[in-house]
Amino acid sequence: HPSAIIAPDVQIGVGAMIGAGIFVLTGLAAGIAGPALLLVFALNGLVTGLTAMSYAELGSCFPEAGGGYLWVKEALPQPNGFLSGWISWFAHAVACSLYAVAFGAFAVDLLSIGGLDLASLIPALGGYHGHETAAKLIAVLIVAAFVYINFRGAKETGQAETFVTLVKIVVIAMFIGFGIYAMFSGTLAEPWQSHFSGFFQKGFMGIVTAMGLTFIAFEGYEIIAQCGEEVKDPKRNIPRSIFLSLLIAVPIYILVAFVALGAVTPEGNIPTWQYLGTRGELAMIEAAEHFMLGRAGRVIFLLGGLFSTMSALNATIYSSSRVSFAMGRDHNLPGIFG
């Protein structure tokens, strides 16, 4: 069974953590923090590691649906439990919107490579360009599709999570491998070390702002705790899965940032971090085209991005439903949610 390769609870954590964040937010954060992007991901890994210890401890003690909502409700008087549940549910909605918008942007780019320009078919609406309108329409459709699949409770969704998680890890490993080869093979127009000069040039606030922007990318391990009611042997498996998810995801984030900054040499003598920042959510796709098989690398990375955002969206919709379920069961939401 494919679950023998990656335990199902680890799949959920890794599936959510290596989602749109690594594909969409890395370029934006590079423009904010400069070369100190490496430090941004390392510090976020440290902060989230401290939080994960609490989740591991409480998740193994109270292995029920709802995660943080359940613990606050047990420990503090109302309305603290109600408020924490709403905050958790809203945070998942924000994360789902990130994954969906990323999926839409990648899908439009991939279709345009295949010769289908949706911008010419869909008129600009609400001040958005045709490309943006198409991306947002696709985002709404993919959310509706996964909400329906989760509502139906299709077993195939859980089995697909294993395959999708493995595919995106392979794509990211290719990105890192090609990037390191480009950096150390002597094929770059300038020494890669120069890309990291002026490491702290964006200052302390640049690092803190980029940490705030990218911290959502480290969301994922708490989903394991929120699904605790369905985990076998939770006292052992919840802490193990939380820490394994972090040990897999955090080094991947740091390595991706390292090769994106080190292996991309933009034209016009503009710093790499600045180039990535101007490219925004498509920065990593541009980076893949720079040093990973050219146009083919762009297509491979786009496919990896589509798989990644789909698995993260699926895992987060599933997790958020556990929060609303727990709140409905406790009558903190209408009983229909339970």
PDB file of N, CA and C in Angstrom, residues 129-202:
ATOM      1  N   HIS A 129      -7.105  42.180 -14.758  1.00  0.00           N
ATOM      2  CA  HIS A 129      -6.737  41.798 -16.117  1.00  0.00           C
ATOM      3  C   HIS A 129      -7.356  40.437 -16.429  1.00  0.00           C
ATOM      4  N   GLY A 130      -7.465  40.109 -17.712  1.00  0.00           N
ATOM      5  CA  GLY A 130      -8.055  38.838 -18.116  1.00  0.00           C
ATOM      6  C   GLY A 130      -7.374  37.637 -17.489  1.00  0.00           C
ATOM      7  N   HIS A 131      -6.030  37.682 -17.369  1.00  0.00           N
ATOM      8  CA  HIS A 131      -5.285  36.578 -16.740  1.00  0.00           C
ATOM      9  C   HIS A 131      -5.708  36.412 -15.280  1.00  0.00           C
ATOM     10  N   GLU A 132      -5.815  37.538 -14.562  1.00  0.00           N
ATOM     11  CA  GLU A 132      -6.188  37.482 -13.148  1.00  0.00           C
ATOM     12  C   GLU A 132      -7.626  36.987 -12.971  1.00  0.00           C
ATOM     13  N   THR A 133      -8.516  37.446 -13.861  1.00  0.00           N
ATOM     14  CA  THR A 133      -9.903  36.979 -13.805  1.00  0.00           C
ATOM     15  C   THR A 133      -9.970  35.468 -14.002  1.00  0.00           C
ATOM     16  N   ALA A 134      -9.229  34.968 -14.998  1.00  0.00           N
ATOM     17  CA  ALA A 134      -9.206  33.528 -15.273  1.00  0.00           C
ATOM     18  C   ALA A 134      -8.649  32.757 -14.084  1.00  0.00           C
ATOM     19  N   ALA A 135      -7.560  33.271 -13.473  1.00  0.00           N
ATOM     20  CA  ALA A 135      -6.946  32.597 -12.329  1.00  0.00           C
ATOM     21  C   ALA A 135      -7.912  32.522 -11.156  1.00  0.00           C
ATOM     22  N   LYS A 136      -8.644  33.601 -10.916  1.00  0.00           N
ATOM     23  CA  LYS A 136      -9.573  33.615  -9.783  1.00  0.00           C
ATOM     24  C   LYS A 136     -10.787  32.722 -10.051  1.00  0.00           C
ATOM     25  N   LEU A 137     -11.228  32.656 -11.300  1.00  0.00           N
ATOM     26  CA  LEU A 137     -12.338  31.767 -11.643  1.00  0.00           C
ATOM     27  C   LEU A 137     -11.934  30.308 -11.423  1.00  0.00           C
ATOM     28  N   ILE A 138     -10.728  29.949 -11.869  1.00  0.00           N
ATOM     29  CA  ILE A 138     -10.225  28.580 -11.656  1.00  0.00           C
ATOM     30  C   ILE A 138     -10.083  28.302 -10.167  1.00  0.00           C
ATOM     31  N   ALA A 139      -9.634  29.308  -9.393  1.00  0.00           N
ATOM     32  CA  ALA A 139      -9.484  29.142  -7.938  1.00  0.00           C
ATOM     33  C   ALA A 139     -10.823  28.787  -7.292  1.00  0.00           C
ATOM     34  N   VAL A 140     -11.883  29.494  -7.677  1.00  0.00           N
ATOM     35  CA  VAL A 140     -13.211  29.218  -7.119  1.00  0.00           C
ATOM     36  C   VAL A 140     -13.667  27.807  -7.494  1.00  0.00           C
ATOM     37  N   LEU A 141     -13.414  27.406  -8.739  1.00  0.00           N
ATOM     38  CA  LEU A 141     -13.839  26.079  -9.203  1.00  0.00           C
ATOM     39  C   LEU A 141     -13.110  24.968  -8.468  1.00  0.00           C
ATOM     40  N   ILE A 142     -11.789  25.134  -8.216  1.00  0.00           N
ATOM     41  CA  ILE A 142     -11.034  24.066  -7.555  1.00  0.00           C
ATOM     42  C   ILE A 142     -11.447  23.938  -6.093  1.00  0.00           C
ATOM     43  N   VAL A 143     -11.767  25.084  -5.449  1.00  0.00           N
ATOM     44  CA  VAL A 143     -12.277  25.027  -4.073  1.00  0.00           C
ATOM     45  C   VAL A 143     -13.611  24.286  -4.044  1.00  0.00           C
ATOM     46  N   ALA A 144     -14.517  24.627  -4.964  1.00  0.00           N
ATOM     47  CA  ALA A 144     -15.825  23.965  -5.008  1.00  0.00           C
ATOM     48  C   ALA A 144     -15.668  22.461  -5.226  1.00  0.00           C
ATOM     49  N   ALA A 145     -14.724  22.077  -6.090  1.00  0.00           N
ATOM     50  CA  ALA A 145     -14.503  20.659  -6.376  1.00  0.00           C
ATOM     51  C   ALA A 145     -14.043  19.908  -5.134  1.00  0.00           C
ATOM     52  N   PHE A 146     -13.076  20.466  -4.402  1.00  0.00           N
ATOM     53  CA  PHE A 146     -12.544  19.761  -3.232  1.00  0.00           C
ATOM     54  C   PHE A 146     -13.504  19.800  -2.052  1.00  0.00           C
ATOM     55  N   VAL A 147     -14.288  20.863  -1.927  1.00  0.00           N
ATOM     56  CA  VAL A 147     -15.330  20.877  -0.892  1.00  0.00           C
ATOM     57  C   VAL A 147     -16.329  19.755  -1.160  1.00  0.00           C
ATOM     58  N   TYR A 148     -16.700  19.592  -2.419  1.00  0.00           N
ATOM     59  CA  TYR A 148     -17.654  18.528  -2.773  1.00  0.00           C
ATOM     60  C   TYR A 148     -17.057  17.141  -2.502  1.00  0.00           C
ATOM     61  N   ILE A 149     -15.790  16.949  -2.884  1.00  0.00           N
ATOM     62  CA  ILE A 149     -15.136  15.648  -2.668  1.00  0.00           C
ATOM     63  C   ILE A 149     -15.071  15.337  -1.176  1.00  0.00           C
ATOM     64  N   ASN A 150     -14.693  16.332  -0.358  1.00  0.00           N
ATOM     65  CA  ASN A 150     -14.615  16.108   1.086  1.00  0.00           C
ATOM     66  C   ASN A 150     -15.997  15.885   1.688  1.00  0.00           C
ATOM     67  N   PHE A 151     -17.005  16.567   1.142  1.00  0.00           N
ATOM     68  CA  PHE A 151     -18.373  16.366   1.614  1.00  0.00           C
ATOM     69  C   PHE A 151     -18.836  14.943   1.337  1.00  0.00           C
ATOM     70  N   ARG A 152     -18.456  14.437   0.168  1.00  0.00           N
ATOM     71  CA  ARG A 152     -18.821  13.062  -0.189  1.00  0.00           C
ATOM     72  C   ARG A 152     -18.024  12.041   0.615  1.00  0.00           C
ATOM     73  N   GLY A 153     -16.868  12.450   1.145  1.00  0.00           N
ATOM     74  CA  GLY A 153     -16.040  11.527   1.920  1.00  0.00           C
ATOM     75  C   GLY A 153     -15.379  10.473   1.068  1.00  0.00           C
ATOM     76  N   ALA A 154     -14.969  10.844  -0.138  1.00  0.00           N
ATOM     77  CA  ALA A 154     -14.398   9.863  -1.064  1.00  0.00           C
ATOM     78  C   ALA A 154     -13.080   9.310  -0.523  1.00  0.00           C
ATOM     79  N   LYS A 155     -12.976   7.982  -0.434  1.00  0.00           N
ATOM     80  CA  LYS A 155     -11.738   7.350   0.040  1.00  0.00           C
ATOM     81  C   LYS A 155     -10.584   7.609  -0.908  1.00  0.00           C
ATOM     82  N   GLU A 156     -10.918   7.782  -2.193  1.00  0.00           N
ATOM     83  CA  GLU A 156      -9.866   8.009  -3.192  1.00  0.00           C
ATOM     84  C   GLU A 156      -9.066   9.275  -2.896  1.00  0.00           C
ATOM     85  N   THR A 157      -9.694  10.243  -2.227  1.00  0.00           N
ATOM     86  CA  THR A 157      -8.997  11.487  -1.912  1.00  0.00           C
ATOM     87  C   THR A 157      -7.816  11.222  -1.000  1.00  0.00           C
ATOM     88  N   GLY A 158      -8.029  10.408   0.036  1.00  0.00           N
ATOM     89  CA  GLY A 158      -6.949  10.081   0.958  1.00  0.00           C
ATOM     90  C   GLY A 158      -5.842   9.298   0.284  1.00  0.00           C
ATOM     91  N   GLN A 159      -6.205   8.385  -0.610  1.00  0.00           N
ATOM     92  CA  GLN A 159      -5.185   7.611  -1.320  1.00  0.00           C
ATOM     93  C   GLN A 159      -4.403   8.500  -2.282  1.00  0.00           C
ATOM     94  N   ALA A 160      -5.094   9.463  -2.890  1.00  0.00           N
ATOM     95  CA  ALA A 160      -4.416  10.361  -3.822  1.00  0.00           C
ATOM     96  C   ALA A 160      -3.428  11.264  -3.111  1.00  0.00           C
ATOM     97  N   GLU A 161      -3.675  11.561  -1.816  1.00  0.00           N
ATOM     98  CA  GLU A 161      -2.786  12.452  -1.057  1.00  0.00           C
ATOM     99  C   GLU A 161      -1.364  11.897  -1.007  1.00  0.00           C
ATOM    100  N   THR A 162      -1.232  10.567  -0.870  1.00  0.00           N
ATOM    101  CA  THR A 162       0.089   9.945  -0.844  1.00  0.00           C
ATOM    102  C   THR A 162       0.821  10.193  -2.152  1.00  0.00           C
ATOM    103  N   PHE A 163       0.148   9.912  -3.260  1.00  0.00           N
ATOM    104  CA  PHE A 163       0.764  10.063  -4.583  1.00  0.00           C
ATOM    105  C   PHE A 163       1.151  11.516  -4.835  1.00  0.00           C
ATOM    106  N   VAL A 164       0.235  12.439  -4.539  1.00  0.00           N
ATOM    107  CA  VAL A 164       0.478  13.852  -4.811  1.00  0.00           C
ATOM    108  C   VAL A 164       1.643  14.366  -3.978  1.00  0.00           C
ATOM    109  N   THR A 165       1.706  13.967  -2.704  1.00  0.00           N
ATOM    110  CA  THR A 165       2.796  14.409  -1.823  1.00  0.00           C
ATOM    111  C   THR A 165       4.142  13.922  -2.344  1.00  0.00           C
ATOM    112  N   LEU A 166       4.200  12.680  -2.784  1.00  0.00           N
ATOM    113  CA  LEU A 166       5.447  12.137  -3.321  1.00  0.00           C
ATOM    114  C   LEU A 166       5.863  12.861  -4.600  1.00  0.00           C
ATOM    115  N   VAL A 167       4.895  13.150  -5.473  1.00  0.00           N
ATOM    116  CA  VAL A 167       5.202  13.830  -6.740  1.00  0.00           C
ATOM    117  C   VAL A 167       5.815  15.193  -6.475  1.00  0.00           C
ATOM    118  N   LYS A 168       5.210  15.963  -5.576  1.00  0.00           N
ATOM    119  CA  LYS A 168       5.723  17.312  -5.363  1.00  0.00           C
ATOM    120  C   LYS A 168       7.069  17.311  -4.665  1.00  0.00           C
ATOM    121  N   ILE A 169       7.332  16.315  -3.802  1.00  0.00           N
ATOM    122  CA  ILE A 169       8.659  16.222  -3.176  1.00  0.00           C
ATOM    123  C   ILE A 169       9.711  15.891  -4.230  1.00  0.00           C
ATOM    124  N   VAL A 170       9.366  15.028  -5.192  1.00  0.00           N
ATOM    125  CA  VAL A 170      10.291  14.705  -6.287  1.00  0.00           C
ATOM    126  C   VAL A 170      10.583  15.951  -7.125  1.00  0.00           C
ATOM    127  N   VAL A 171       9.541  16.733  -7.457  1.00  0.00           N
ATOM    128  CA  VAL A 171       9.725  17.946  -8.265  1.00  0.00           C
ATOM    129  C   VAL A 171      10.617  18.948  -7.522  1.00  0.00           C
ATOM    130  N   ILE A 172      10.363  19.130  -6.228  1.00  0.00           N
ATOM    131  CA  ILE A 172      11.172  20.076  -5.446  1.00  0.00           C
ATOM    132  C   ILE A 172      12.607  19.577  -5.315  1.00  0.00           C
ATOM    133  N   ALA A 173      12.781  18.256  -5.173  1.00  0.00           N
ATOM    134  CA  ALA A 173      14.134  17.691  -5.117  1.00  0.00           C
ATOM    135  C   ALA A 173      14.876  17.937  -6.437  1.00  0.00           C
ATOM    136  N   MET A 174      14.171  17.843  -7.562  1.00  0.00           N
ATOM    137  CA  MET A 174      14.780  18.157  -8.863  1.00  0.00           C
ATOM    138  C   MET A 174      15.207  19.617  -8.918  1.00  0.00           C
ATOM    139  N   PHE A 175      14.327  20.496  -8.434  1.00  0.00           N
ATOM    140  CA  PHE A 175      14.625  21.941  -8.411  1.00  0.00           C
ATOM    141  C   PHE A 175      15.894  22.205  -7.604  1.00  0.00           C
ATOM    142  N   ILE A 176      15.974  21.598  -6.416  1.00  0.00           N
ATOM    143  CA  ILE A 176      17.144  21.795  -5.557  1.00  0.00           C
ATOM    144  C   ILE A 176      18.389  21.204  -6.210  1.00  0.00           C
ATOM    145  N   GLY A 177      18.260  20.003  -6.783  1.00  0.00           N
ATOM    146  CA  GLY A 177      19.401  19.334  -7.413  1.00  0.00           C
ATOM    147  C   GLY A 177      19.955  20.117  -8.591  1.00  0.00           C
ATOM    148  N   PHE A 178      19.092  20.554  -9.495  1.00  0.00           N
ATOM    149  CA  PHE A 178      19.544  21.338 -10.646  1.00  0.00           C
ATOM    150  C   PHE A 178      20.143  22.670 -10.202  1.00  0.00           C
ATOM    151  N   GLY A 179      19.554  23.278  -9.163  1.00  0.00           N
ATOM    152  CA  GLY A 179      20.066  24.545  -8.673  1.00  0.00           C
ATOM    153  C   GLY A 179      21.462  24.419  -8.087  1.00  0.00           C
ATOM    154  N   ILE A 180      21.668  23.380  -7.274  1.00  0.00           N
ATOM    155  CA  ILE A 180      22.996  23.162  -6.684  1.00  0.00           C
ATOM    156  C   ILE A 180      24.021  22.854  -7.764  1.00  0.00           C
ATOM    157  N   TYR A 181      23.619  22.074  -8.775  1.00  0.00           N
ATOM    158  CA  TYR A 181      24.539  21.776  -9.883  1.00  0.00           C
ATOM    159  C   TYR A 181      24.933  23.058 -10.619  1.00  0.00           C
ATOM    160  N   ALA A 182      23.939  23.924 -10.886  1.00  0.00           N
ATOM    161  CA  ALA A 182      24.236  25.184 -11.582  1.00  0.00           C
ATOM    162  C   ALA A 182      25.183  26.053 -10.765  1.00  0.00           C
ATOM    163  N   MET A 183      25.022  26.048  -9.441  1.00  0.00           N
ATOM    164  CA  MET A 183      25.844  26.892  -8.577  1.00  0.00           C
ATOM    165  C   MET A 183      27.289  26.410  -8.499  1.00  0.00           C
ATOM    166  N   PHE A 184      27.475  25.099  -8.467  1.00  0.00           N
ATOM    167  CA  PHE A 184      28.807  24.558  -8.214  1.00  0.00           C
ATOM    168  C   PHE A 184      29.493  23.995  -9.463  1.00  0.00           C
ATOM    169  N   SER A 185      28.835  24.091 -10.614  1.00  0.00           N
ATOM    170  CA  SER A 185      29.447  23.586 -11.849  1.00  0.00           C
ATOM    171  C   SER A 185      30.234  24.658 -12.585  1.00  0.00           C
ATOM    172  N   GLY A 186      30.156  25.887 -12.130  1.00  0.00           N
ATOM    173  CA  GLY A 186      30.900  26.971 -12.766  1.00  0.00           C
ATOM    174  C   GLY A 186      30.242  27.509 -14.023  1.00  0.00           C
ATOM    175  N   THR A 187      28.951  27.224 -14.230  1.00  0.00           N
ATOM    176  CA  THR A 187      28.262  27.677 -15.450  1.00  0.00           C
ATOM    177  C   THR A 187      27.594  29.045 -15.283  1.00  0.00           C
ATOM    178  N   LEU A 188      27.535  29.560 -14.062  1.00  0.00           N
ATOM    179  CA  LEU A 188      26.886  30.848 -13.838  1.00  0.00           C
ATOM    180  C   LEU A 188      27.767  31.984 -14.346  1.00  0.00           C
ATOM    181  N   ALA A 189      27.116  33.078 -14.734  1.00  0.00           N
ATOM    182  CA  ALA A 189      27.841  34.230 -15.278  1.00  0.00           C
ATOM    183  C   ALA A 189      28.682  34.928 -14.213  1.00  0.00           C
ATOM    184  N   GLU A 190      28.322  34.737 -12.950  1.00  0.00           N
ATOM    185  CA  GLU A 190      29.064  35.354 -11.848  1.00  0.00           C
ATOM    186  C   GLU A 190      29.067  34.392 -10.667  1.00  0.00           C
ATOM    187  N   PRO A 191      30.016  34.525  -9.745  1.00  0.00           N
ATOM    188  CA  PRO A 191      30.064  33.611  -8.594  1.00  0.00           C
ATOM    189  C   PRO A 191      28.772  33.679  -7.785  1.00  0.00           C
ATOM    190  N   TRP A 192      28.257  32.505  -7.437  1.00  0.00           N
ATOM    191  CA  TRP A 192      26.991  32.478  -6.713  1.00  0.00           C
ATOM    192  C   TRP A 192      27.090  33.146  -5.346  1.00  0.00           C
ATOM    193  N   GLN A 193      28.304  33.180  -4.778  1.00  0.00           N
ATOM    194  CA  GLN A 193      28.470  33.800  -3.460  1.00  0.00           C
ATOM    195  C   GLN A 193      28.090  35.280  -3.486  1.00  0.00           C
ATOM    196  N   SER A 194      28.278  35.931  -4.656  1.00  0.00           N
ATOM    197  CA  SER A 194      27.974  37.366  -4.754  1.00  0.00           C
ATOM    198  C   SER A 194      26.479  37.641  -4.605  1.00  0.00           C
ATOM    199  N   HIS A 195      25.646  36.626  -4.843  1.00  0.00           N
ATOM    200  CA  HIS A 195      24.203  36.806  -4.717  1.00  0.00           C
ATOM    201  C   HIS A 195      23.774  37.003  -3.266  1.00  0.00           C
ATOM    202  N   PHE A 196      24.670  36.638  -2.336  1.00  0.00           N
ATOM    203  CA  PHE A 196      24.343  36.744  -0.910  1.00  0.00           C
ATOM    204  C   PHE A 196      25.072  37.903  -0.234  1.00  0.00           C
ATOM    205  N   SER A 197      25.719  38.756  -1.030  1.00  0.00           N
ATOM    206  CA  SER A 197      26.406  39.913  -0.452  1.00  0.00           C
ATOM    207  C   SER A 197      25.375  40.904   0.082  1.00  0.00           C
ATOM    208  N   GLY A 198      25.733  41.624   1.111  1.00  0.00           N
ATOM    209  CA  GLY A 198      24.767  42.507   1.767  1.00  0.00           C
ATOM    210  C   GLY A 198      23.633  41.710   2.370  1.00  0.00           C
ATOM    211  N   PHE A 199      23.987  40.667   3.117  1.00  0.00           N
ATOM    212  CA  PHE A 199      23.006  39.700   3.614  1.00  0.00           C
ATOM    213  C   PHE A 199      21.874  40.377   4.386  1.00  0.00           C
ATOM    214  N   PHE A 200      22.216  41.380   5.217  1.00  0.00           N
ATOM    215  CA  PHE A 200      21.207  42.033   6.059  1.00  0.00           C
ATOM    216  C   PHE A 200      20.804  43.404   5.517  1.00  0.00           C
ATOM    217  N   GLN A 201      20.930  43.595   4.203  1.00  0.00           N
ATOM    218  CA  GLN A 201      20.695  44.929   3.650  1.00  0.00           C
ATOM    219  C   GLN A 201      19.260  45.412   3.805  1.00  0.00           C
ATOM    220  N   LYS A 202      18.298  44.500   3.977  1.00  0.00           N
ATOM    221  CA  LYS A 202      16.895  44.913   4.147  1.00  0.00           C
ATOM    222  C   LYS A 202      16.532  45.154   5.614  1.00  0.00           C
TER     223      LYS A 202
END
